[in-house]
Amino acid sequence: MEFKNLKELVNKLNNELGEFCNTFQYKRKELLDLGKVGKRGILFEYKDESRDWAINSGGGTELQYHIFFRKNKVGFGLGFNTQYVPFANEKSTVDYMRPYVNSFLSQKELQKTLTKNGYKYIHGNETQLRNLENNKYILIGKETDVLKVDSNFQISDDFFQEIINDIQGILYETYIKVLSKVKKYNMINDKMDLLLKVIKNKKQIILQGAPGTGKTYLAKQIAKQMIGVETDEELEESGQFNFVQFHPSYDYTDFVEGLRPTPPDENGIIGFELKNGIFKEFCQKALMLESQKTDEYFDEAWEKLLETVRDNLAQGKLTKIGSWEYGLSLKDSLKYTSVNTPSQYSFTITKKNVYDAYQGKQARPSGAFQKDMNDIVDYLKANFELKEFENKQENSNKGDNKTYVFVIDEINRAEISKVFGELFFSIDPGYRGEKGKVKTQYTNLQDADDIFADGFFVPDNVYIIGTMNDIDRSVESFDFAMRRRFTWIEITAEESANNMSLPVEIKDRMLKLNEQISKTDGLNPSYHIGAAYFLDSNGKVRQDIDNIWNLRIEPLLKEYLRGIPDSIDKIEKLKKAFYL
């Protein structure tokens, strides 16, 4: 096949490709969510005759079809271009191209198929693709030698036909798969951006939907994004995440605080002591770690003081600090006792008292012993290198607070009013922090050095994510006062298929089944089958369709239809929809 120059070669290719050019432009519009279709009737557009290459019409910031004629070679393929940005903005050329590179590199079978069919890196290499930089062009394609015939150039008819066939075949399939995965990724990112925006504004959300839609998985993904980690291991080790699953026996003592039995003493007597619940401990951690370094300095100095007092007591001596000589109480507070007076006057100063004084606060409402507490702070600074207090409120104003995420799975399965108690008020986004402080049922039993001794509140940097299945009987009993304090977000079965990257054929099977479920009397979209039913225990997509139906889906549908007339016929219709 002869041609005079690249322009003529491009025109001949466009003519041979015919209707495919329009097919490609419409598909490109769909995959990139473009407002209009690109130029009809052409695939390659060649405007600048000084260039020795051409790309598909409209291509610039995504994966591109590419054709070139240079150095007695003609080549074609798919290219990743970081040499062009369509308009000025904050995104770099690499930012534009990175999603397409990631999509391609993540699809190993695509790469194997291309290699098997003779494709290779013609310009650049895989390392450069993985470590993409600005102003680069990486091309995966094929090339052939060009012969000079009089004033024309020539490539074999077979190679020209190979270009035509591959553009409509293997390259088109690759183009679609790469862009489809990017589109799916963008859809997931858009949903994630919405969820993050809502929870940061409202402080707490509930993810609701049909079983198997990945609500718990999504809750953890949100937590990872908010905390700034990537893996489940990093999430657990961050110290900023906790997870609990509610059940009918779950109550206030598990969640907030309550009395718990103590081990028998030497006389065999069992007592009771106040223990924090999982949520109160989490809130305590979120508060105390705002100024972790300052707390560590104080804790270290305090422990050194206690060691000194213990050593002195072992030698029969008290420890002189300021005006008083101290020993220790049973709870490791500093204690003064006058043994030389008839009243045996005594008082204790707790770690919390001294820490309040360290922060410049009045430690007791009456102001009693404030000077003595200040003396202890000075003693710690002089003898145990206690650093000056760094105001944690000032730190929080600088935005240094860490984010803490508390996930409540199956939130509707417990009796909400009994679990949360007074916290109905404190979790309200408008009453976070100390302005939402409430006296709990056990306030009078709090230790003086408890950070919530004067009342419990939910810190502003604590976020709550609840999950619940739409079909649970307990949904209807969810407290309306509690409903108002959460933002409810539905996760559909179709969204779950995107989130869990179900293959197209399995997603279609699931959607057809769910469509029939919606048409079935006695059922509705709350009974849809989510994508998790098609995954194994490792989160991998299962291919054993018969086992999925027989062991997972059919038993569930039979349970849904129990007691409903014509249930056997309805199961058969659902099965037909699944296997169509």
PDB file of N, CA and C in Angstrom, residues 157-246:
ATOM      1  N   ASP A 157       0.562  -4.593   2.158  1.00  0.00           N
ATOM      2  CA  ASP A 157      -0.893  -4.619   2.279  1.00  0.00           C
ATOM      3  C   ASP A 157      -1.314  -5.360   3.544  1.00  0.00           C
ATOM      4  N   ASP A 158      -0.556  -6.396   3.885  1.00  0.00           N
ATOM      5  CA  ASP A 158      -0.891  -7.169   5.089  1.00  0.00           C
ATOM      6  C   ASP A 158      -0.783  -6.299   6.351  1.00  0.00           C
ATOM      7  N   PHE A 159       0.268  -5.480   6.436  1.00  0.00           N
ATOM      8  CA  PHE A 159       0.422  -4.635   7.624  1.00  0.00           C
ATOM      9  C   PHE A 159      -0.670  -3.563   7.673  1.00  0.00           C
ATOM     10  N   PHE A 160      -0.998  -2.999   6.507  1.00  0.00           N
ATOM     11  CA  PHE A 160      -2.077  -2.002   6.466  1.00  0.00           C
ATOM     12  C   PHE A 160      -3.383  -2.634   6.950  1.00  0.00           C
ATOM     13  N   GLN A 161      -3.661  -3.858   6.504  1.00  0.00           N
ATOM     14  CA  GLN A 161      -4.891  -4.541   6.938  1.00  0.00           C
ATOM     15  C   GLN A 161      -4.821  -4.871   8.425  1.00  0.00           C
ATOM     16  N   GLU A 162      -3.615  -5.186   8.897  1.00  0.00           N
ATOM     17  CA  GLU A 162      -3.447  -5.467  10.333  1.00  0.00           C
ATOM     18  C   GLU A 162      -3.787  -4.235  11.163  1.00  0.00           C
ATOM     19  N   ILE A 163      -3.382  -3.055  10.685  1.00  0.00           N
ATOM     20  CA  ILE A 163      -3.740  -1.811  11.388  1.00  0.00           C
ATOM     21  C   ILE A 163      -5.260  -1.690  11.469  1.00  0.00           C
ATOM     22  N   ILE A 164      -5.934  -1.890  10.322  1.00  0.00           N
ATOM     23  CA  ILE A 164      -7.393  -1.766  10.277  1.00  0.00           C
ATOM     24  C   ILE A 164      -8.056  -2.766  11.227  1.00  0.00           C
ATOM     25  N   ASN A 165      -7.625  -4.011  11.185  1.00  0.00           N
ATOM     26  CA  ASN A 165      -8.234  -5.059  12.011  1.00  0.00           C
ATOM     27  C   ASN A 165      -8.008  -4.801  13.501  1.00  0.00           C
ATOM     28  N   ASP A 166      -6.779  -4.442  13.870  1.00  0.00           N
ATOM     29  CA  ASP A 166      -6.463  -4.261  15.293  1.00  0.00           C
ATOM     30  C   ASP A 166      -7.142  -3.032  15.877  1.00  0.00           C
ATOM     31  N   ILE A 167      -7.253  -1.969  15.077  1.00  0.00           N
ATOM     32  CA  ILE A 167      -7.940  -0.752  15.561  1.00  0.00           C
ATOM     33  C   ILE A 167      -9.383  -1.072  15.919  1.00  0.00           C
ATOM     34  N   GLN A 168     -10.017  -1.948  15.132  1.00  0.00           N
ATOM     35  CA  GLN A 168     -11.412  -2.304  15.387  1.00  0.00           C
ATOM     36  C   GLN A 168     -11.538  -3.498  16.344  1.00  0.00           C
ATOM     37  N   GLY A 169     -10.429  -4.200  16.562  1.00  0.00           N
ATOM     38  CA  GLY A 169     -10.473  -5.411  17.377  1.00  0.00           C
ATOM     39  C   GLY A 169      -9.771  -5.269  18.711  1.00  0.00           C
ATOM     40  N   ILE A 170      -8.552  -5.780  18.804  1.00  0.00           N
ATOM     41  CA  ILE A 170      -7.855  -5.866  20.082  1.00  0.00           C
ATOM     42  C   ILE A 170      -7.608  -4.505  20.729  1.00  0.00           C
ATOM     43  N   LEU A 171      -7.278  -3.485  19.901  1.00  0.00           N
ATOM     44  CA  LEU A 171      -7.039  -2.156  20.477  1.00  0.00           C
ATOM     45  C   LEU A 171      -8.336  -1.530  20.969  1.00  0.00           C
ATOM     46  N   TYR A 172      -9.422  -1.750  20.257  1.00  0.00           N
ATOM     47  CA  TYR A 172     -10.728  -1.209  20.673  1.00  0.00           C
ATOM     48  C   TYR A 172     -11.179  -1.862  21.983  1.00  0.00           C
ATOM     49  N   GLU A 173     -11.002  -3.188  22.089  1.00  0.00           N
ATOM     50  CA  GLU A 173     -11.353  -3.885  23.326  1.00  0.00           C
ATOM     51  C   GLU A 173     -10.527  -3.362  24.504  1.00  0.00           C
ATOM     52  N   THR A 174      -9.232  -3.151  24.251  1.00  0.00           N
ATOM     53  CA  THR A 174      -8.357  -2.631  25.308  1.00  0.00           C
ATOM     54  C   THR A 174      -8.780  -1.224  25.707  1.00  0.00           C
ATOM     55  N   TYR A 175      -9.053  -0.391  24.719  1.00  0.00           N
ATOM     56  CA  TYR A 175      -9.475   0.993  24.964  1.00  0.00           C
ATOM     57  C   TYR A 175     -10.729   1.011  25.837  1.00  0.00           C
ATOM     58  N   ILE A 176     -11.709   0.187  25.495  1.00  0.00           N
ATOM     59  CA  ILE A 176     -12.965   0.154  26.238  1.00  0.00           C
ATOM     60  C   ILE A 176     -12.742  -0.313  27.677  1.00  0.00           C
ATOM     61  N   LYS A 177     -11.946  -1.368  27.847  1.00  0.00           N
ATOM     62  CA  LYS A 177     -11.733  -1.906  29.191  1.00  0.00           C
ATOM     63  C   LYS A 177     -10.981  -0.917  30.077  1.00  0.00           C
ATOM     64  N   VAL A 178      -9.996  -0.234  29.526  1.00  0.00           N
ATOM     65  CA  VAL A 178      -9.240   0.749  30.314  1.00  0.00           C
ATOM     66  C   VAL A 178     -10.142   1.905  30.714  1.00  0.00           C
ATOM     67  N   LEU A 179     -10.889   2.464  29.759  1.00  0.00           N
ATOM     68  CA  LEU A 179     -11.742   3.612  30.060  1.00  0.00           C
ATOM     69  C   LEU A 179     -12.934   3.227  30.938  1.00  0.00           C
ATOM     70  N   SER A 180     -13.442   1.998  30.769  1.00  0.00           N
ATOM     71  CA  SER A 180     -14.564   1.551  31.599  1.00  0.00           C
ATOM     72  C   SER A 180     -14.162   1.471  33.061  1.00  0.00           C
ATOM     73  N   LYS A 181     -12.954   0.967  33.309  1.00  0.00           N
ATOM     74  CA  LYS A 181     -12.492   0.864  34.698  1.00  0.00           C
ATOM     75  C   LYS A 181     -12.262   2.249  35.292  1.00  0.00           C
ATOM     76  N   VAL A 182     -11.763   3.163  34.491  1.00  0.00           N
ATOM     77  CA  VAL A 182     -11.590   4.540  34.972  1.00  0.00           C
ATOM     78  C   VAL A 182     -12.946   5.157  35.292  1.00  0.00           C
ATOM     79  N   LYS A 183     -13.932   4.917  34.435  1.00  0.00           N
ATOM     80  CA  LYS A 183     -15.276   5.463  34.679  1.00  0.00           C
ATOM     81  C   LYS A 183     -15.856   4.904  35.970  1.00  0.00           C
ATOM     82  N   LYS A 184     -15.700   3.588  36.152  1.00  0.00           N
ATOM     83  CA  LYS A 184     -16.195   2.970  37.379  1.00  0.00           C
ATOM     84  C   LYS A 184     -15.469   3.554  38.592  1.00  0.00           C
ATOM     85  N   TYR A 185     -14.163   3.731  38.469  1.00  0.00           N
ATOM     86  CA  TYR A 185     -13.361   4.320  39.539  1.00  0.00           C
ATOM     87  C   TYR A 185     -13.841   5.728  39.857  1.00  0.00           C
ATOM     88  N   ASN A 186     -14.142   6.505  38.815  1.00  0.00           N
ATOM     89  CA  ASN A 186     -14.632   7.872  39.016  1.00  0.00           C
ATOM     90  C   ASN A 186     -15.976   7.889  39.707  1.00  0.00           C
ATOM     91  N   MET A 187     -16.853   6.927  39.346  1.00  0.00           N
ATOM     92  CA  MET A 187     -18.159   6.836  39.993  1.00  0.00           C
ATOM     93  C   MET A 187     -18.006   6.535  41.479  1.00  0.00           C
ATOM     94  N   ILE A 188     -17.097   5.610  41.788  1.00  0.00           N
ATOM     95  CA  ILE A 188     -16.845   5.271  43.195  1.00  0.00           C
ATOM     96  C   ILE A 188     -16.264   6.471  43.925  1.00  0.00           C
ATOM     97  N   ASN A 189     -15.335   7.170  43.268  1.00  0.00           N
ATOM     98  CA  ASN A 189     -14.735   8.353  43.886  1.00  0.00           C
ATOM     99  C   ASN A 189     -15.764   9.447  44.126  1.00  0.00           C
ATOM    100  N   ASP A 190     -16.669   9.629  43.158  1.00  0.00           N
ATOM    101  CA  ASP A 190     -17.723  10.645  43.319  1.00  0.00           C
ATOM    102  C   ASP A 190     -18.599  10.310  44.519  1.00  0.00           C
ATOM    103  N   LYS A 191     -18.954   9.021  44.659  1.00  0.00           N
ATOM    104  CA  LYS A 191     -19.763   8.597  45.800  1.00  0.00           C
ATOM    105  C   LYS A 191     -18.990   8.795  47.098  1.00  0.00           C
ATOM    106  N   MET A 192     -17.698   8.438  47.081  1.00  0.00           N
ATOM    107  CA  MET A 192     -16.879   8.601  48.277  1.00  0.00           C
ATOM    108  C   MET A 192     -16.746  10.076  48.644  1.00  0.00           C
ATOM    109  N   ASP A 193     -16.547  10.923  47.650  1.00  0.00           N
ATOM    110  CA  ASP A 193     -16.450  12.359  47.910  1.00  0.00           C
ATOM    111  C   ASP A 193     -17.724  12.878  48.563  1.00  0.00           C
ATOM    112  N   LEU A 194     -18.885  12.389  48.081  1.00  0.00           N
ATOM    113  CA  LEU A 194     -20.168  12.794  48.673  1.00  0.00           C
ATOM    114  C   LEU A 194     -20.262  12.333  50.116  1.00  0.00           C
ATOM    115  N   LEU A 195     -19.907  11.071  50.367  1.00  0.00           N
ATOM    116  CA  LEU A 195     -19.982  10.538  51.729  1.00  0.00           C
ATOM    117  C   LEU A 195     -19.057  11.294  52.672  1.00  0.00           C
ATOM    118  N   LEU A 196     -17.831  11.578  52.211  1.00  0.00           N
ATOM    119  CA  LEU A 196     -16.887  12.309  53.058  1.00  0.00           C
ATOM    120  C   LEU A 196     -17.380  13.718  53.348  1.00  0.00           C
ATOM    121  N   LYS A 197     -17.954  14.366  52.341  1.00  0.00           N
ATOM    122  CA  LYS A 197     -18.475  15.714  52.534  1.00  0.00           C
ATOM    123  C   LYS A 197     -19.607  15.729  53.542  1.00  0.00           C
ATOM    124  N   VAL A 198     -20.500  14.738  53.448  1.00  0.00           N
ATOM    125  CA  VAL A 198     -21.651  14.670  54.346  1.00  0.00           C
ATOM    126  C   VAL A 198     -21.207  14.404  55.777  1.00  0.00           C
ATOM    127  N   ILE A 199     -20.338  13.404  55.978  1.00  0.00           N
ATOM    128  CA  ILE A 199     -19.973  13.048  57.347  1.00  0.00           C
ATOM    129  C   ILE A 199     -19.137  14.142  58.015  1.00  0.00           C
ATOM    130  N   LYS A 200     -18.303  14.830  57.239  1.00  0.00           N
ATOM    131  CA  LYS A 200     -17.516  15.915  57.834  1.00  0.00           C
ATOM    132  C   LYS A 200     -18.414  17.064  58.270  1.00  0.00           C
ATOM    133  N   ASN A 201     -19.508  17.240  57.571  1.00  0.00           N
ATOM    134  CA  ASN A 201     -20.454  18.314  57.899  1.00  0.00           C
ATOM    135  C   ASN A 201     -21.424  17.902  58.996  1.00  0.00           C
ATOM    136  N   LYS A 202     -21.948  16.656  58.905  1.00  0.00           N
ATOM    137  CA  LYS A 202     -23.008  16.209  59.814  1.00  0.00           C
ATOM    138  C   LYS A 202     -22.496  15.403  61.002  1.00  0.00           C
ATOM    139  N   LYS A 203     -21.249  14.982  60.970  1.00  0.00           N
ATOM    140  CA  LYS A 203     -20.588  14.244  62.057  1.00  0.00           C
ATOM    141  C   LYS A 203     -20.989  12.776  62.140  1.00  0.00           C
ATOM    142  N   GLN A 204     -22.183  12.404  61.674  1.00  0.00           N
ATOM    143  CA  GLN A 204     -22.579  11.002  61.754  1.00  0.00           C
ATOM    144  C   GLN A 204     -23.545  10.651  60.628  1.00  0.00           C
ATOM    145  N   ILE A 205     -23.360   9.473  60.061  1.00  0.00           N
ATOM    146  CA  ILE A 205     -24.208   9.013  58.972  1.00  0.00           C
ATOM    147  C   ILE A 205     -24.604   7.570  59.232  1.00  0.00           C
ATOM    148  N   ILE A 206     -25.660   7.137  58.580  1.00  0.00           N
ATOM    149  CA  ILE A 206     -26.043   5.734  58.580  1.00  0.00           C
ATOM    150  C   ILE A 206     -26.115   5.272  57.128  1.00  0.00           C
ATOM    151  N   LEU A 207     -25.377   4.208  56.815  1.00  0.00           N
ATOM    152  CA  LEU A 207     -25.418   3.594  55.494  1.00  0.00           C
ATOM    153  C   LEU A 207     -26.462   2.496  55.539  1.00  0.00           C
ATOM    154  N   GLN A 208     -27.498   2.626  54.731  1.00  0.00           N
ATOM    155  CA  GLN A 208     -28.556   1.642  54.727  1.00  0.00           C
ATOM    156  C   GLN A 208     -28.695   1.036  53.332  1.00  0.00           C
ATOM    157  N   GLY A 209     -29.229  -0.164  53.263  1.00  0.00           N
ATOM    158  CA  GLY A 209     -29.413  -0.808  51.978  1.00  0.00           C
ATOM    159  C   GLY A 209     -29.733  -2.269  52.140  1.00  0.00           C
ATOM    160  N   ALA A 210     -29.902  -2.949  51.015  1.00  0.00           N
ATOM    161  CA  ALA A 210     -30.195  -4.377  51.025  1.00  0.00           C
ATOM    162  C   ALA A 210     -28.997  -5.163  51.557  1.00  0.00           C
ATOM    163  N   PRO A 211     -29.223  -6.398  52.010  1.00  0.00           N
ATOM    164  CA  PRO A 211     -28.092  -7.221  52.474  1.00  0.00           C
ATOM    165  C   PRO A 211     -27.071  -7.442  51.362  1.00  0.00           C
ATOM    166  N   GLY A 212     -25.811  -7.481  51.749  1.00  0.00           N
ATOM    167  CA  GLY A 212     -24.756  -7.784  50.788  1.00  0.00           C
ATOM    168  C   GLY A 212     -24.325  -6.621  49.921  1.00  0.00           C
ATOM    169  N   THR A 213     -24.729  -5.407  50.272  1.00  0.00           N
ATOM    170  CA  THR A 213     -24.347  -4.251  49.455  1.00  0.00           C
ATOM    171  C   THR A 213     -23.044  -3.608  49.919  1.00  0.00           C
ATOM    172  N   GLY A 214     -22.369  -4.228  50.867  1.00  0.00           N
ATOM    173  CA  GLY A 214     -21.030  -3.760  51.255  1.00  0.00           C
ATOM    174  C   GLY A 214     -21.026  -2.536  52.133  1.00  0.00           C
ATOM    175  N   LYS A 215     -22.035  -2.388  52.978  1.00  0.00           N
ATOM    176  CA  LYS A 215     -22.119  -1.196  53.832  1.00  0.00           C
ATOM    177  C   LYS A 215     -20.992  -1.170  54.867  1.00  0.00           C
ATOM    178  N   THR A 216     -20.712  -2.322  55.458  1.00  0.00           N
ATOM    179  CA  THR A 216     -19.635  -2.387  56.451  1.00  0.00           C
ATOM    180  C   THR A 216     -18.286  -2.131  55.790  1.00  0.00           C
ATOM    181  N   TYR A 217     -18.081  -2.737  54.634  1.00  0.00           N
ATOM    182  CA  TYR A 217     -16.849  -2.514  53.869  1.00  0.00           C
ATOM    183  C   TYR A 217     -16.693  -1.028  53.545  1.00  0.00           C
ATOM    184  N   LEU A 218     -17.783  -0.402  53.087  1.00  0.00           N
ATOM    185  CA  LEU A 218     -17.727   1.010  52.723  1.00  0.00           C
ATOM    186  C   LEU A 218     -17.461   1.883  53.938  1.00  0.00           C
ATOM    187  N   ALA A 219     -18.045   1.519  55.078  1.00  0.00           N
ATOM    188  CA  ALA A 219     -17.801   2.278  56.313  1.00  0.00           C
ATOM    189  C   ALA A 219     -16.310   2.300  56.647  1.00  0.00           C
ATOM    190  N   LYS A 220     -15.650   1.158  56.469  1.00  0.00           N
ATOM    191  CA  LYS A 220     -14.214   1.103  56.742  1.00  0.00           C
ATOM    192  C   LYS A 220     -13.417   1.900  55.713  1.00  0.00           C
ATOM    193  N   GLN A 221     -13.880   1.887  54.458  1.00  0.00           N
ATOM    194  CA  GLN A 221     -13.204   2.676  53.434  1.00  0.00           C
ATOM    195  C   GLN A 221     -13.296   4.167  53.757  1.00  0.00           C
ATOM    196  N   ILE A 222     -14.458   4.602  54.220  1.00  0.00           N
ATOM    197  CA  ILE A 222     -14.621   6.008  54.621  1.00  0.00           C
ATOM    198  C   ILE A 222     -13.661   6.329  55.767  1.00  0.00           C
ATOM    199  N   ALA A 223     -13.594   5.422  56.734  1.00  0.00           N
ATOM    200  CA  ALA A 223     -12.702   5.632  57.876  1.00  0.00           C
ATOM    201  C   ALA A 223     -11.250   5.756  57.428  1.00  0.00           C
ATOM    202  N   LYS A 224     -10.831   4.911  56.486  1.00  0.00           N
ATOM    203  CA  LYS A 224      -9.455   4.977  55.985  1.00  0.00           C
ATOM    204  C   LYS A 224      -9.179   6.331  55.347  1.00  0.00           C
ATOM    205  N   GLN A 225     -10.125   6.803  54.542  1.00  0.00           N
ATOM    206  CA  GLN A 225      -9.956   8.097  53.872  1.00  0.00           C
ATOM    207  C   GLN A 225      -9.846   9.218  54.897  1.00  0.00           C
ATOM    208  N   MET A 226     -10.695   9.188  55.915  1.00  0.00           N
ATOM    209  CA  MET A 226     -10.717  10.264  56.908  1.00  0.00           C
ATOM    210  C   MET A 226      -9.468  10.259  57.786  1.00  0.00           C
ATOM    211  N   ILE A 227      -8.993   9.061  58.129  1.00  0.00           N
ATOM    212  CA  ILE A 227      -7.843   8.946  59.022  1.00  0.00           C
ATOM    213  C   ILE A 227      -6.533   9.088  58.257  1.00  0.00           C
ATOM    214  N   GLY A 228      -6.567   8.723  56.956  1.00  0.00           N
ATOM    215  CA  GLY A 228      -5.376   8.869  56.126  1.00  0.00           C
ATOM    216  C   GLY A 228      -4.511   7.632  56.089  1.00  0.00           C
ATOM    217  N   VAL A 229      -5.138   6.443  56.089  1.00  0.00           N
ATOM    218  CA  VAL A 229      -4.403   5.188  55.967  1.00  0.00           C
ATOM    219  C   VAL A 229      -4.945   4.421  54.769  1.00  0.00           C
ATOM    220  N   GLU A 230      -4.241   3.352  54.375  1.00  0.00           N
ATOM    221  CA  GLU A 230      -4.628   2.628  53.168  1.00  0.00           C
ATOM    222  C   GLU A 230      -5.097   1.203  53.430  1.00  0.00           C
ATOM    223  N   THR A 231      -4.531   0.530  54.418  1.00  0.00           N
ATOM    224  CA  THR A 231      -4.855  -0.881  54.633  1.00  0.00           C
ATOM    225  C   THR A 231      -5.659  -1.074  55.918  1.00  0.00           C
ATOM    226  N   ASP A 232      -6.292  -2.250  56.029  1.00  0.00           N
ATOM    227  CA  ASP A 232      -7.031  -2.580  57.252  1.00  0.00           C
ATOM    228  C   ASP A 232      -6.090  -2.631  58.451  1.00  0.00           C
ATOM    229  N   GLU A 233      -4.888  -3.132  58.230  1.00  0.00           N
ATOM    230  CA  GLU A 233      -3.910  -3.214  59.329  1.00  0.00           C
ATOM    231  C   GLU A 233      -3.551  -1.822  59.841  1.00  0.00           C
ATOM    232  N   GLU A 234      -3.309  -0.905  58.912  1.00  0.00           N
ATOM    233  CA  GLU A 234      -2.977   0.472  59.313  1.00  0.00           C
ATOM    234  C   GLU A 234      -4.150   1.124  60.024  1.00  0.00           C
ATOM    235  N   LEU A 235      -5.359   0.792  59.603  1.00  0.00           N
ATOM    236  CA  LEU A 235      -6.551   1.347  60.248  1.00  0.00           C
ATOM    237  C   LEU A 235      -6.634   0.891  61.697  1.00  0.00           C
ATOM    238  N   GLU A 236      -6.433  -0.413  61.922  1.00  0.00           N
ATOM    239  CA  GLU A 236      -6.498  -0.948  63.283  1.00  0.00           C
ATOM    240  C   GLU A 236      -5.384  -0.392  64.157  1.00  0.00           C
ATOM    241  N   GLU A 237      -4.209  -0.212  63.567  1.00  0.00           N
ATOM    242  CA  GLU A 237      -3.054   0.237  64.350  1.00  0.00           C
ATOM    243  C   GLU A 237      -3.025   1.738  64.569  1.00  0.00           C
ATOM    244  N   SER A 238      -3.896   2.470  63.893  1.00  0.00           N
ATOM    245  CA  SER A 238      -3.873   3.937  63.987  1.00  0.00           C
ATOM    246  C   SER A 238      -4.267   4.444  65.361  1.00  0.00           C
ATOM    247  N   GLY A 239      -5.072   3.654  66.089  1.00  0.00           N
ATOM    248  CA  GLY A 239      -5.580   4.126  67.371  1.00  0.00           C
ATOM    249  C   GLY A 239      -6.703   5.129  67.224  1.00  0.00           C
ATOM    250  N   GLN A 240      -7.126   5.396  66.001  1.00  0.00           N
ATOM    251  CA  GLN A 240      -8.165   6.400  65.744  1.00  0.00           C
ATOM    252  C   GLN A 240      -9.453   5.777  65.215  1.00  0.00           C
ATOM    253  N   PHE A 241      -9.559   4.453  65.340  1.00  0.00           N
ATOM    254  CA  PHE A 241     -10.707   3.743  64.777  1.00  0.00           C
ATOM    255  C   PHE A 241     -11.179   2.688  65.759  1.00  0.00           C
ATOM    256  N   ASN A 242     -12.500   2.531  65.824  1.00  0.00           N
ATOM    257  CA  ASN A 242     -13.053   1.423  66.599  1.00  0.00           C
ATOM    258  C   ASN A 242     -14.314   0.931  65.920  1.00  0.00           C
ATOM    259  N   PHE A 243     -14.635  -0.329  66.169  1.00  0.00           N
ATOM    260  CA  PHE A 243     -15.742  -0.991  65.494  1.00  0.00           C
ATOM    261  C   PHE A 243     -16.506  -1.815  66.515  1.00  0.00           C
ATOM    262  N   VAL A 244     -17.831  -1.722  66.474  1.00  0.00           N
ATOM    263  CA  VAL A 244     -18.671  -2.534  67.355  1.00  0.00           C
ATOM    264  C   VAL A 244     -19.908  -2.950  66.572  1.00  0.00           C
ATOM    265  N   GLN A 245     -20.424  -4.121  66.880  1.00  0.00           N
ATOM    266  CA  GLN A 245     -21.665  -4.580  66.249  1.00  0.00           C
ATOM    267  C   GLN A 245     -22.738  -4.680  67.329  1.00  0.00           C
ATOM    268  N   PHE A 246     -23.832  -3.953  67.120  1.00  0.00           N
ATOM    269  CA  PHE A 246     -24.934  -3.978  68.074  1.00  0.00           C
ATOM    270  C   PHE A 246     -25.712  -5.292  67.953  1.00  0.00           C
TER     271      PHE A 246
END
